[in-house]
Amino acid sequence: MDSRTIVLTGVTRGFGRETVELLIRERPQDHYVVLARRGGERLAAELAQATGASAVTGVDCDLASLAEIRRAVEEILRGLDTGYLPPLGGYLGNAGLTVTTTEKRTTDGYEMTFGVNVLSHYLLVRELLPRFTGPGWIVLTSSDCHFGQFRYTLGATPPPRWETPERLATPRAGGAREAGRAYATSKLGVIYLAHALARRLPESVGVYSYNPALVAGTDFFRHAPGPVRGVLNGFFQLQRFLGRGMTPQQAGARLAETILTGLTARTGSYLDRGRHVPSSPESHDEAREEELWREAARLADADRRAERADILDE
């Protein structure tokens, strides 16, 4: 198979890092573009050294900044236009975060969880969309917490509460419980994005939402206070002991295997650790999906409209 460019987010640490190292080892002929908040070139060098592959490029990109996302996309497009990068064939949107308050803001003033977990992937994929060539794939990491049921979360995460995208993007007062709800809601939004994308992509490019299940031993809760972080990490370790979770190595191997051999389900599918299973009934709502696509465009382009207005006022 010809070499392709694969764009990846959320591969600095944890199971994302394990996934990309396995992908590079199995498909060294592809060119991997890794986006990292800072030190993208350093991350690329680390991955190249770990895998023995040279076709790894790092791009600095803060996913909490719309301007940074656009700058990163422009860099990728220049590489595609000049032939430095082969045709675009894949995108892994693994980046995501959870914070301890719904008051935290992105650079553009949006609620942090929604801004990074939903808006950033929308903008990256939208800007790259015309350049995908088949056979291609887009994988967006979701979570089974979007079901909002005790058997998936054991009460650790409140169920999602969908509202208008404008409301979800608005910072608001709320502590750890509301922040957990914002996380679950953002993962529901990821599935809505996948469904909206499935209606817009060519037949030769598939899009999937992927649930890695509970992954213990990661730095996922690095934003939480020390005592809270200890409790949550302990909870994840317990779930792994009970057979409900995986190590980063196990989760990374499962996701890499799914990408390399298992993306055969119908586009728009929800993959639970590689298996095509139904997502929640609430996650199938075309009206919400299309509203999110439209409103994400408005929110993501707000900074550019403000720039134009400033220019006209000068």
PDB file of C-alpha atoms in Angstrom:
ATOM      1  CA  MET A   1       0.000   0.000   0.000  1.00  0.00           C
ATOM      2  CA  ASP A   2       1.216   3.524  -0.790  1.00  0.00           C
ATOM      3  CA  SER A   3       2.430   5.686   2.059  1.00  0.00           C
ATOM      4  CA  ARG A   4      -0.084   8.021   3.686  1.00  0.00           C
ATOM      5  CA  THR A   5       0.032  10.916   6.100  1.00  0.00           C
ATOM      6  CA  ILE A   6      -1.534  10.119   9.469  1.00  0.00           C
ATOM      7  CA  VAL A   7      -2.350  13.053  11.781  1.00  0.00           C
ATOM      8  CA  LEU A   8      -2.525  12.262  15.489  1.00  0.00           C
ATOM      9  CA  THR A   9      -3.519  14.114  18.657  1.00  0.00           C
ATOM     10  CA  GLY A  10      -3.329  12.918  22.247  1.00  0.00           C
ATOM     11  CA  VAL A  11      -0.264  10.703  21.789  1.00  0.00           C
ATOM     12  CA  THR A  12       2.125  12.394  24.197  1.00  0.00           C
ATOM     13  CA  ARG A  13       1.518   9.894  26.995  1.00  0.00           C
ATOM     14  CA  GLY A  14      -0.688   7.027  28.140  1.00  0.00           C
ATOM     15  CA  PHE A  15      -2.386   4.624  25.781  1.00  0.00           C
ATOM     16  CA  GLY A  16      -2.222   7.181  22.957  1.00  0.00           C
ATOM     17  CA  ARG A  17       1.568   7.011  23.085  1.00  0.00           C
ATOM     18  CA  GLU A  18       1.449   3.221  23.095  1.00  0.00           C
ATOM     19  CA  THR A  19      -0.912   3.275  20.106  1.00  0.00           C
ATOM     20  CA  VAL A  20       1.207   5.516  17.912  1.00  0.00           C
ATOM     21  CA  GLU A  21       4.415   3.608  18.618  1.00  0.00           C
ATOM     22  CA  LEU A  22       2.707   0.394  17.516  1.00  0.00           C
ATOM     23  CA  LEU A  23       1.245   2.060  14.425  1.00  0.00           C
ATOM     24  CA  ILE A  24       4.659   3.366  13.385  1.00  0.00           C
ATOM     25  CA  ARG A  25       6.302  -0.024  13.876  1.00  0.00           C
ATOM     26  CA  GLU A  26       3.604  -1.798  11.867  1.00  0.00           C
ATOM     27  CA  ARG A  27       3.348   0.833   9.114  1.00  0.00           C
ATOM     28  CA  PRO A  28       6.773   2.542   8.935  1.00  0.00           C
ATOM     29  CA  GLN A  29       6.153   3.613   5.329  1.00  0.00           C
ATOM     30  CA  ASP A  30       3.483   6.097   6.457  1.00  0.00           C
ATOM     31  CA  HIS A  31       4.351   9.640   7.585  1.00  0.00           C
ATOM     32  CA  TYR A  32       3.077  10.495  11.047  1.00  0.00           C
ATOM     33  CA  VAL A  33       2.296  14.074  12.061  1.00  0.00           C
ATOM     34  CA  VAL A  34       1.947  14.357  15.822  1.00  0.00           C
ATOM     35  CA  LEU A  35       0.340  17.424  17.375  1.00  0.00           C
ATOM     36  CA  ALA A  36       1.446  18.378  20.869  1.00  0.00           C
ATOM     37  CA  ARG A  37       0.731  21.380  23.026  1.00  0.00           C
ATOM     38  CA  ARG A  38       4.429  22.103  23.325  1.00  0.00           C
ATOM     39  CA  GLY A  39       7.539  20.278  22.167  1.00  0.00           C
ATOM     40  CA  GLY A  40       6.051  18.715  19.063  1.00  0.00           C
ATOM     41  CA  GLU A  41       9.470  18.321  17.471  1.00  0.00           C
ATOM     42  CA  ARG A  42      10.820  16.731  20.644  1.00  0.00           C
ATOM     43  CA  LEU A  43       7.914  14.269  20.695  1.00  0.00           C
ATOM     44  CA  ALA A  44       8.553  13.385  17.047  1.00  0.00           C
ATOM     45  CA  ALA A  45      12.241  12.772  17.810  1.00  0.00           C
ATOM     46  CA  GLU A  46      11.322  10.546  20.756  1.00  0.00           C
ATOM     47  CA  LEU A  47       8.930   8.505  18.628  1.00  0.00           C
ATOM     48  CA  ALA A  48      11.475   8.182  15.831  1.00  0.00           C
ATOM     49  CA  GLN A  49      14.107   6.970  18.271  1.00  0.00           C
ATOM     50  CA  ALA A  50      11.725   4.524  19.956  1.00  0.00           C
ATOM     51  CA  THR A  51      10.508   3.001  16.691  1.00  0.00           C
ATOM     52  CA  GLY A  52      13.485   3.385  14.371  1.00  0.00           C
ATOM     53  CA  ALA A  53      11.326   5.252  11.835  1.00  0.00           C
ATOM     54  CA  SER A  54      12.290   8.627  10.396  1.00  0.00           C
ATOM     55  CA  ALA A  55       8.964   9.718   8.887  1.00  0.00           C
ATOM     56  CA  VAL A  56       7.606  11.418  12.000  1.00  0.00           C
ATOM     57  CA  THR A  57       6.934  15.169  12.111  1.00  0.00           C
ATOM     58  CA  GLY A  58       6.041  17.157  15.201  1.00  0.00           C
ATOM     59  CA  VAL A  59       3.838  20.233  15.170  1.00  0.00           C
ATOM     60  CA  ASP A  60       3.262  22.425  18.216  1.00  0.00           C
ATOM     61  CA  CYS A  61      -0.466  22.899  18.724  1.00  0.00           C
ATOM     62  CA  ASP A  62      -2.434  23.981  21.780  1.00  0.00           C
ATOM     63  CA  LEU A  63      -5.885  22.467  21.255  1.00  0.00           C
ATOM     64  CA  ALA A  64      -7.330  25.075  23.612  1.00  0.00           C
ATOM     65  CA  SER A  65      -6.582  27.782  21.011  1.00  0.00           C
ATOM     66  CA  LEU A  66      -8.412  28.125  17.692  1.00  0.00           C
ATOM     67  CA  ALA A  67      -5.562  30.183  16.254  1.00  0.00           C
ATOM     68  CA  GLU A  68      -3.051  27.480  17.207  1.00  0.00           C
ATOM     69  CA  ILE A  69      -5.196  24.822  15.543  1.00  0.00           C
ATOM     70  CA  ARG A  70      -5.388  26.827  12.320  1.00  0.00           C
ATOM     71  CA  ARG A  71      -1.644  27.450  12.346  1.00  0.00           C
ATOM     72  CA  ALA A  72      -1.014  23.706  12.761  1.00  0.00           C
ATOM     73  CA  VAL A  73      -3.409  22.895   9.903  1.00  0.00           C
ATOM     74  CA  GLU A  74      -1.640  25.416   7.661  1.00  0.00           C
ATOM     75  CA  GLU A  75       1.662  23.691   8.400  1.00  0.00           C
ATOM     76  CA  ILE A  76       0.188  20.306   7.504  1.00  0.00           C
ATOM     77  CA  LEU A  77      -1.359  21.665   4.297  1.00  0.00           C
ATOM     78  CA  ARG A  78       1.984  23.175   3.243  1.00  0.00           C
ATOM     79  CA  GLY A  79       3.574  19.768   3.684  1.00  0.00           C
ATOM     80  CA  LEU A  80       0.858  18.150   1.560  1.00  0.00           C
ATOM     81  CA  ASP A  81       1.075  20.844  -1.131  1.00  0.00           C
ATOM     82  CA  THR A  82       4.867  20.672  -1.441  1.00  0.00           C
ATOM     83  CA  GLY A  83       4.991  16.873  -1.474  1.00  0.00           C
ATOM     84  CA  TYR A  84       6.933  16.704   1.772  1.00  0.00           C
ATOM     85  CA  LEU A  85       3.946  14.806   3.160  1.00  0.00           C
ATOM     86  CA  PRO A  86       2.226  12.008   1.208  1.00  0.00           C
ATOM     87  CA  PRO A  87      -1.564  12.168   0.689  1.00  0.00           C
ATOM     88  CA  LEU A  88      -3.652  12.442   3.851  1.00  0.00           C
ATOM     89  CA  GLY A  89      -5.138   9.093   4.828  1.00  0.00           C
ATOM     90  CA  GLY A  90      -5.831   9.056   8.558  1.00  0.00           C
ATOM     91  CA  TYR A  91      -6.666  11.084  11.642  1.00  0.00           C
ATOM     92  CA  LEU A  92      -6.648   9.883  15.238  1.00  0.00           C
ATOM     93  CA  GLY A  93      -8.372  12.374  17.528  1.00  0.00           C
ATOM     94  CA  ASN A  94      -7.341  10.927  20.870  1.00  0.00           C
ATOM     95  CA  ALA A  95      -6.719  14.209  22.704  1.00  0.00           C
ATOM     96  CA  GLY A  96      -9.112  14.908  25.545  1.00  0.00           C
ATOM     97  CA  LEU A  97      -9.090  16.193  29.069  1.00  0.00           C
ATOM     98  CA  THR A  98     -11.074  16.381  32.238  1.00  0.00           C
ATOM     99  CA  VAL A  99     -10.818  19.293  34.644  1.00  0.00           C
ATOM    100  CA  THR A 100     -12.239  19.965  38.084  1.00  0.00           C
ATOM    101  CA  THR A 101     -14.456  22.941  37.285  1.00  0.00           C
ATOM    102  CA  THR A 102     -16.675  24.166  34.475  1.00  0.00           C
ATOM    103  CA  GLU A 103     -15.348  27.694  34.961  1.00  0.00           C
ATOM    104  CA  LYS A 104     -12.007  27.029  33.246  1.00  0.00           C
ATOM    105  CA  ARG A 105     -11.744  28.661  29.805  1.00  0.00           C
ATOM    106  CA  THR A 106      -9.917  28.048  26.556  1.00  0.00           C
ATOM    107  CA  THR A 107      -7.885  30.845  25.000  1.00  0.00           C
ATOM    108  CA  ASP A 108     -11.016  31.855  23.101  1.00  0.00           C
ATOM    109  CA  GLY A 109     -13.204  31.932  26.215  1.00  0.00           C
ATOM    110  CA  TYR A 110     -15.040  28.622  25.769  1.00  0.00           C
ATOM    111  CA  GLU A 111     -15.625  26.091  28.533  1.00  0.00           C
ATOM    112  CA  MET A 112     -12.417  24.057  28.559  1.00  0.00           C
ATOM    113  CA  THR A 113     -13.807  20.517  28.347  1.00  0.00           C
ATOM    114  CA  PHE A 114     -16.160  21.265  25.448  1.00  0.00           C
ATOM    115  CA  GLY A 115     -13.543  23.431  23.739  1.00  0.00           C
ATOM    116  CA  VAL A 116     -10.817  20.787  23.723  1.00  0.00           C
ATOM    117  CA  ASN A 117     -12.835  17.561  23.551  1.00  0.00           C
ATOM    118  CA  VAL A 118     -15.297  18.687  20.869  1.00  0.00           C
ATOM    119  CA  LEU A 119     -14.481  22.001  19.180  1.00  0.00           C
ATOM    120  CA  SER A 120     -10.796  21.279  18.588  1.00  0.00           C
ATOM    121  CA  HIS A 121     -11.511  18.018  16.769  1.00  0.00           C
ATOM    122  CA  TYR A 122     -14.308  19.613  14.796  1.00  0.00           C
ATOM    123  CA  LEU A 123     -12.012  22.371  13.546  1.00  0.00           C
ATOM    124  CA  LEU A 124      -9.055  20.108  12.800  1.00  0.00           C
ATOM    125  CA  VAL A 125     -11.126  17.607  10.848  1.00  0.00           C
ATOM    126  CA  ARG A 126     -13.166  20.275   9.045  1.00  0.00           C
ATOM    127  CA  GLU A 127     -10.056  22.077   7.841  1.00  0.00           C
ATOM    128  CA  LEU A 128      -8.414  18.831   6.714  1.00  0.00           C
ATOM    129  CA  LEU A 129     -11.596  17.320   5.270  1.00  0.00           C
ATOM    130  CA  PRO A 130     -11.031  18.260   1.591  1.00  0.00           C
ATOM    131  CA  ARG A 131      -7.590  16.663   1.612  1.00  0.00           C
ATOM    132  CA  PHE A 132      -8.498  13.148   2.760  1.00  0.00           C
ATOM    133  CA  THR A 133      -7.966  10.445   0.142  1.00  0.00           C
ATOM    134  CA  GLY A 134      -9.258   6.918   0.207  1.00  0.00           C
ATOM    135  CA  PRO A 135      -8.960   4.422   1.564  1.00  0.00           C
ATOM    136  CA  GLY A 136      -8.858   6.614   4.647  1.00  0.00           C
ATOM    137  CA  TRP A 137     -10.105   6.723   8.212  1.00  0.00           C
ATOM    138  CA  ILE A 138     -10.931   9.088  11.067  1.00  0.00           C
ATOM    139  CA  VAL A 139     -11.076   7.765  14.643  1.00  0.00           C
ATOM    140  CA  LEU A 140     -12.366   9.999  17.446  1.00  0.00           C
ATOM    141  CA  THR A 141     -11.938   8.759  21.010  1.00  0.00           C
ATOM    142  CA  SER A 142     -15.195   8.725  22.967  1.00  0.00           C
ATOM    143  CA  SER A 143     -16.131   6.936  26.197  1.00  0.00           C
ATOM    144  CA  ASP A 144     -18.783   4.589  27.505  1.00  0.00           C
ATOM    145  CA  CYS A 145     -19.614   7.229  30.118  1.00  0.00           C
ATOM    146  CA  HIS A 146     -21.796   8.751  27.377  1.00  0.00           C
ATOM    147  CA  PHE A 147     -24.379   6.059  28.260  1.00  0.00           C
ATOM    148  CA  GLY A 148     -24.879   7.733  31.634  1.00  0.00           C
ATOM    149  CA  GLN A 149     -25.575   4.381  33.290  1.00  0.00           C
ATOM    150  CA  PHE A 150     -24.197   3.065  36.560  1.00  0.00           C
ATOM    151  CA  ARG A 151     -23.004  -0.185  35.023  1.00  0.00           C
ATOM    152  CA  TYR A 152     -20.555   1.772  32.868  1.00  0.00           C
ATOM    153  CA  THR A 153     -19.356   4.349  35.392  1.00  0.00           C
ATOM    154  CA  LEU A 154     -20.161   2.855  38.830  1.00  0.00           C
ATOM    155  CA  GLY A 155     -21.292   6.345  39.762  1.00  0.00           C
ATOM    156  CA  ALA A 156     -17.863   7.932  39.202  1.00  0.00           C
ATOM    157  CA  THR A 157     -19.155  10.177  36.396  1.00  0.00           C
ATOM    158  CA  PRO A 158     -22.572  11.865  36.277  1.00  0.00           C
ATOM    159  CA  PRO A 159     -24.669  11.159  33.183  1.00  0.00           C
ATOM    160  CA  PRO A 160     -24.396  13.565  30.263  1.00  0.00           C
ATOM    161  CA  ARG A 161     -26.798  16.456  29.942  1.00  0.00           C
ATOM    162  CA  TRP A 162     -27.074  17.706  26.392  1.00  0.00           C
ATOM    163  CA  GLU A 163     -27.883  21.373  25.857  1.00  0.00           C
ATOM    164  CA  THR A 164     -27.423  23.760  22.975  1.00  0.00           C
ATOM    165  CA  PRO A 165     -23.782  23.883  21.800  1.00  0.00           C
ATOM    166  CA  GLU A 166     -23.667  27.554  22.726  1.00  0.00           C
ATOM    167  CA  ARG A 167     -24.649  26.703  26.291  1.00  0.00           C
ATOM    168  CA  LEU A 168     -22.181  23.811  26.485  1.00  0.00           C
ATOM    169  CA  ALA A 169     -19.408  26.121  25.273  1.00  0.00           C
ATOM    170  CA  THR A 170     -20.195  28.733  27.941  1.00  0.00           C
ATOM    171  CA  PRO A 171     -18.108  28.609  31.153  1.00  0.00           C
ATOM    172  CA  ARG A 172     -20.320  28.396  34.231  1.00  0.00           C
ATOM    173  CA  ALA A 173     -20.096  27.887  37.947  1.00  0.00           C
ATOM    174  CA  GLY A 174     -19.621  24.271  38.883  1.00  0.00           C
ATOM    175  CA  GLY A 175     -17.264  22.039  40.799  1.00  0.00           C
ATOM    176  CA  ALA A 176     -15.979  18.523  40.254  1.00  0.00           C
ATOM    177  CA  ARG A 177     -19.384  16.896  39.749  1.00  0.00           C
ATOM    178  CA  GLU A 178     -20.454  19.334  37.042  1.00  0.00           C
ATOM    179  CA  ALA A 179     -17.007  19.033  35.467  1.00  0.00           C
ATOM    180  CA  GLY A 180     -17.517  15.262  35.336  1.00  0.00           C
ATOM    181  CA  ARG A 181     -20.881  15.794  33.692  1.00  0.00           C
ATOM    182  CA  ALA A 182     -19.258  18.137  31.166  1.00  0.00           C
ATOM    183  CA  TYR A 183     -16.776  15.378  30.334  1.00  0.00           C
ATOM    184  CA  ALA A 184     -19.506  12.776  29.778  1.00  0.00           C
ATOM    185  CA  THR A 185     -21.466  15.269  27.672  1.00  0.00           C
ATOM    186  CA  SER A 186     -18.404  16.049  25.562  1.00  0.00           C
ATOM    187  CA  LYS A 187     -17.999  12.350  24.795  1.00  0.00           C
ATOM    188  CA  LEU A 188     -21.617  12.232  23.670  1.00  0.00           C
ATOM    189  CA  GLY A 189     -20.769  15.211  21.467  1.00  0.00           C
ATOM    190  CA  VAL A 190     -17.855  13.278  19.928  1.00  0.00           C
ATOM    191  CA  ILE A 191     -20.297  10.606  18.756  1.00  0.00           C
ATOM    192  CA  TYR A 192     -22.580  13.297  17.320  1.00  0.00           C
ATOM    193  CA  LEU A 193     -19.576  14.675  15.412  1.00  0.00           C
ATOM    194  CA  ALA A 194     -18.770  11.228  14.041  1.00  0.00           C
ATOM    195  CA  HIS A 195     -22.335  10.796  12.795  1.00  0.00           C
ATOM    196  CA  ALA A 196     -22.366  14.252  11.195  1.00  0.00           C
ATOM    197  CA  LEU A 197     -19.030  13.547   9.550  1.00  0.00           C
ATOM    198  CA  ALA A 198     -20.248  10.212   8.183  1.00  0.00           C
ATOM    199  CA  ARG A 199     -22.805  12.135   6.128  1.00  0.00           C
ATOM    200  CA  ARG A 200     -20.102  14.431   4.713  1.00  0.00           C
ATOM    201  CA  LEU A 201     -17.157  12.169   3.957  1.00  0.00           C
ATOM    202  CA  PRO A 202     -16.624  10.377   0.643  1.00  0.00           C
ATOM    203  CA  GLU A 203     -17.421   6.676   0.666  1.00  0.00           C
ATOM    204  CA  SER A 204     -13.717   5.829   0.643  1.00  0.00           C
ATOM    205  CA  VAL A 205     -13.118   7.514   4.033  1.00  0.00           C
ATOM    206  CA  GLY A 206     -14.717   6.056   7.158  1.00  0.00           C
ATOM    207  CA  VAL A 207     -15.229   7.740  10.527  1.00  0.00           C
ATOM    208  CA  TYR A 208     -15.593   5.966  13.862  1.00  0.00           C
ATOM    209  CA  SER A 209     -15.985   6.843  17.528  1.00  0.00           C
ATOM    210  CA  TYR A 210     -13.863   4.620  19.735  1.00  0.00           C
ATOM    211  CA  ASN A 211     -14.308   3.630  23.377  1.00  0.00           C
ATOM    212  CA  PRO A 212     -11.056   2.458  25.027  1.00  0.00           C
ATOM    213  CA  ALA A 213     -12.904   1.670  28.307  1.00  0.00           C
ATOM    214  CA  LEU A 214     -11.200   2.371  31.628  1.00  0.00           C
ATOM    215  CA  VAL A 215      -7.448   2.746  31.259  1.00  0.00           C
ATOM    216  CA  ALA A 216      -5.505   2.588  34.524  1.00  0.00           C
ATOM    217  CA  GLY A 217      -2.048   4.012  35.122  1.00  0.00           C
ATOM    218  CA  THR A 218      -2.298   7.052  32.872  1.00  0.00           C
ATOM    219  CA  ASP A 219      -1.822  10.735  33.650  1.00  0.00           C
ATOM    220  CA  PHE A 220      -5.416  11.507  32.702  1.00  0.00           C
ATOM    221  CA  PHE A 221      -6.222  13.177  36.034  1.00  0.00           C
ATOM    222  CA  ARG A 222      -3.132  15.385  36.103  1.00  0.00           C
ATOM    223  CA  HIS A 223      -5.308  18.536  36.389  1.00  0.00           C
ATOM    224  CA  ALA A 224      -7.024  17.327  39.576  1.00  0.00           C
ATOM    225  CA  PRO A 225      -5.791  18.206  43.088  1.00  0.00           C
ATOM    226  CA  GLY A 226      -3.466  15.621  44.613  1.00  0.00           C
ATOM    227  CA  PRO A 227      -5.960  13.874  46.949  1.00  0.00           C
ATOM    228  CA  VAL A 228      -8.654  13.736  44.254  1.00  0.00           C
ATOM    229  CA  ARG A 229      -6.141  12.455  41.717  1.00  0.00           C
ATOM    230  CA  GLY A 230      -5.114   9.686  44.107  1.00  0.00           C
ATOM    231  CA  VAL A 231      -8.707   8.548  44.659  1.00  0.00           C
ATOM    232  CA  LEU A 232      -9.527   8.524  40.943  1.00  0.00           C
ATOM    233  CA  ASN A 233      -6.371   6.685  39.959  1.00  0.00           C
ATOM    234  CA  GLY A 234      -7.066   4.168  42.710  1.00  0.00           C
ATOM    235  CA  PHE A 235     -10.590   3.681  41.359  1.00  0.00           C
ATOM    236  CA  PHE A 236      -9.227   2.991  37.877  1.00  0.00           C
ATOM    237  CA  GLN A 237      -6.688   0.512  39.241  1.00  0.00           C
ATOM    238  CA  LEU A 238      -9.486  -1.298  41.076  1.00  0.00           C
ATOM    239  CA  GLN A 239     -11.525  -1.555  37.885  1.00  0.00           C
ATOM    240  CA  ARG A 240      -8.584  -3.086  36.079  1.00  0.00           C
ATOM    241  CA  PHE A 241      -8.206  -5.628  38.894  1.00  0.00           C
ATOM    242  CA  LEU A 242     -11.907  -6.470  38.545  1.00  0.00           C
ATOM    243  CA  GLY A 243     -11.499  -7.005  34.801  1.00  0.00           C
ATOM    244  CA  ARG A 244     -13.264  -3.801  33.736  1.00  0.00           C
ATOM    245  CA  GLY A 245     -10.171  -1.886  32.663  1.00  0.00           C
ATOM    246  CA  MET A 246      -6.845  -2.195  30.876  1.00  0.00           C
ATOM    247  CA  THR A 247      -3.288  -0.982  31.224  1.00  0.00           C
ATOM    248  CA  PRO A 248      -2.088   1.704  28.784  1.00  0.00           C
ATOM    249  CA  GLN A 249      -0.127  -1.010  26.977  1.00  0.00           C
ATOM    250  CA  GLN A 250      -3.195  -3.205  26.567  1.00  0.00           C
ATOM    251  CA  ALA A 251      -5.423  -0.303  25.506  1.00  0.00           C
ATOM    252  CA  GLY A 252      -2.825   1.002  23.059  1.00  0.00           C
ATOM    253  CA  ALA A 253      -2.398  -2.415  21.481  1.00  0.00           C
ATOM    254  CA  ARG A 254      -6.167  -2.798  21.108  1.00  0.00           C
ATOM    255  CA  LEU A 255      -6.596   0.599  19.431  1.00  0.00           C
ATOM    256  CA  ALA A 256      -3.604   0.074  17.119  1.00  0.00           C
ATOM    257  CA  GLU A 257      -4.930  -3.344  16.116  1.00  0.00           C
ATOM    258  CA  THR A 258      -8.361  -1.852  15.456  1.00  0.00           C
ATOM    259  CA  ILE A 259      -6.930   0.840  13.187  1.00  0.00           C
ATOM    260  CA  LEU A 260      -4.643  -1.549  11.328  1.00  0.00           C
ATOM    261  CA  THR A 261      -7.072  -4.400  10.791  1.00  0.00           C
ATOM    262  CA  GLY A 262     -10.479  -3.713  12.276  1.00  0.00           C
ATOM    263  CA  LEU A 263     -11.972  -0.632  10.612  1.00  0.00           C
ATOM    264  CA  THR A 264     -14.434  -2.680   8.609  1.00  0.00           C
ATOM    265  CA  ALA A 265     -17.660  -1.603  10.315  1.00  0.00           C
ATOM    266  CA  ARG A 266     -20.013   0.831   8.630  1.00  0.00           C
ATOM    267  CA  THR A 267     -18.855   4.418   8.749  1.00  0.00           C
ATOM    268  CA  GLY A 268     -20.203   6.277  11.766  1.00  0.00           C
ATOM    269  CA  SER A 269     -20.000   3.184  13.963  1.00  0.00           C
ATOM    270  CA  TYR A 270     -19.190   3.136  17.671  1.00  0.00           C
ATOM    271  CA  LEU A 271     -16.340   0.739  18.429  1.00  0.00           C
ATOM    272  CA  ASP A 272     -16.037  -0.569  21.980  1.00  0.00           C
ATOM    273  CA  ARG A 273     -12.409  -1.727  22.285  1.00  0.00           C
ATOM    274  CA  GLY A 274     -12.543  -2.628  18.611  1.00  0.00           C
ATOM    275  CA  ARG A 275     -15.957  -4.299  18.571  1.00  0.00           C
ATOM    276  CA  HIS A 276     -18.837  -2.641  16.756  1.00  0.00           C
ATOM    277  CA  VAL A 277     -21.607  -2.251  19.336  1.00  0.00           C
ATOM    278  CA  PRO A 278     -24.606   0.093  19.546  1.00  0.00           C
ATOM    279  CA  SER A 279     -23.933   3.394  21.242  1.00  0.00           C
ATOM    280  CA  SER A 280     -26.594   4.833  23.525  1.00  0.00           C
ATOM    281  CA  PRO A 281     -30.067   5.578  22.120  1.00  0.00           C
ATOM    282  CA  GLU A 282     -29.476   9.250  22.982  1.00  0.00           C
ATOM    283  CA  SER A 283     -26.395   9.296  20.742  1.00  0.00           C
ATOM    284  CA  HIS A 284     -28.564   8.797  17.647  1.00  0.00           C
ATOM    285  CA  ASP A 285     -30.222  12.153  17.084  1.00  0.00           C
ATOM    286  CA  GLU A 286     -29.719  13.689  13.654  1.00  0.00           C
ATOM    287  CA  ALA A 287     -31.205  17.021  14.687  1.00  0.00           C
ATOM    288  CA  ARG A 288     -28.675  17.374  17.505  1.00  0.00           C
ATOM    289  CA  GLU A 289     -25.853  16.178  15.267  1.00  0.00           C
ATOM    290  CA  GLU A 290     -26.579  18.747  12.585  1.00  0.00           C
ATOM    291  CA  GLU A 291     -27.104  21.499  15.152  1.00  0.00           C
ATOM    292  CA  LEU A 292     -23.717  20.676  16.663  1.00  0.00           C
ATOM    293  CA  TRP A 293     -22.067  20.786  13.231  1.00  0.00           C
ATOM    294  CA  ARG A 294     -23.613  24.180  12.426  1.00  0.00           C
ATOM    295  CA  GLU A 295     -22.983  25.709  15.839  1.00  0.00           C
ATOM    296  CA  ALA A 296     -19.442  24.341  16.034  1.00  0.00           C
ATOM    297  CA  ALA A 297     -18.752  26.190  12.784  1.00  0.00           C
ATOM    298  CA  ARG A 298     -20.085  29.415  14.252  1.00  0.00           C
ATOM    299  CA  LEU A 299     -18.142  29.017  17.488  1.00  0.00           C
ATOM    300  CA  ALA A 300     -14.929  27.948  15.777  1.00  0.00           C
ATOM    301  CA  ASP A 301     -15.034  30.899  13.369  1.00  0.00           C
ATOM    302  CA  ALA A 302     -15.920  33.518  15.987  1.00  0.00           C
ATOM    303  CA  ASP A 303     -12.289  34.572  16.425  1.00  0.00           C
ATOM    304  CA  ARG A 304     -11.946  35.263  12.705  1.00  0.00           C
ATOM    305  CA  ARG A 305     -15.118  37.320  12.641  1.00  0.00           C
ATOM    306  CA  ALA A 306     -13.775  39.335  15.563  1.00  0.00           C
ATOM    307  CA  GLU A 307     -10.480  39.883  13.714  1.00  0.00           C
ATOM    308  CA  ARG A 308     -12.310  41.165  10.635  1.00  0.00           C
ATOM    309  CA  ALA A 309     -14.427  43.475  12.766  1.00  0.00           C
ATOM    310  CA  ASP A 310     -11.288  44.873  14.413  1.00  0.00           C
ATOM    311  CA  ILE A 311      -9.732  45.526  11.014  1.00  0.00           C
ATOM    312  CA  LEU A 312     -12.835  47.360   9.798  1.00  0.00           C
ATOM    313  CA  ASP A 313     -12.849  49.495  12.949  1.00  0.00           C
ATOM    314  CA  GLU A 314      -9.266  50.633  12.465  1.00  0.00           C
TER     315      GLU A 314
END
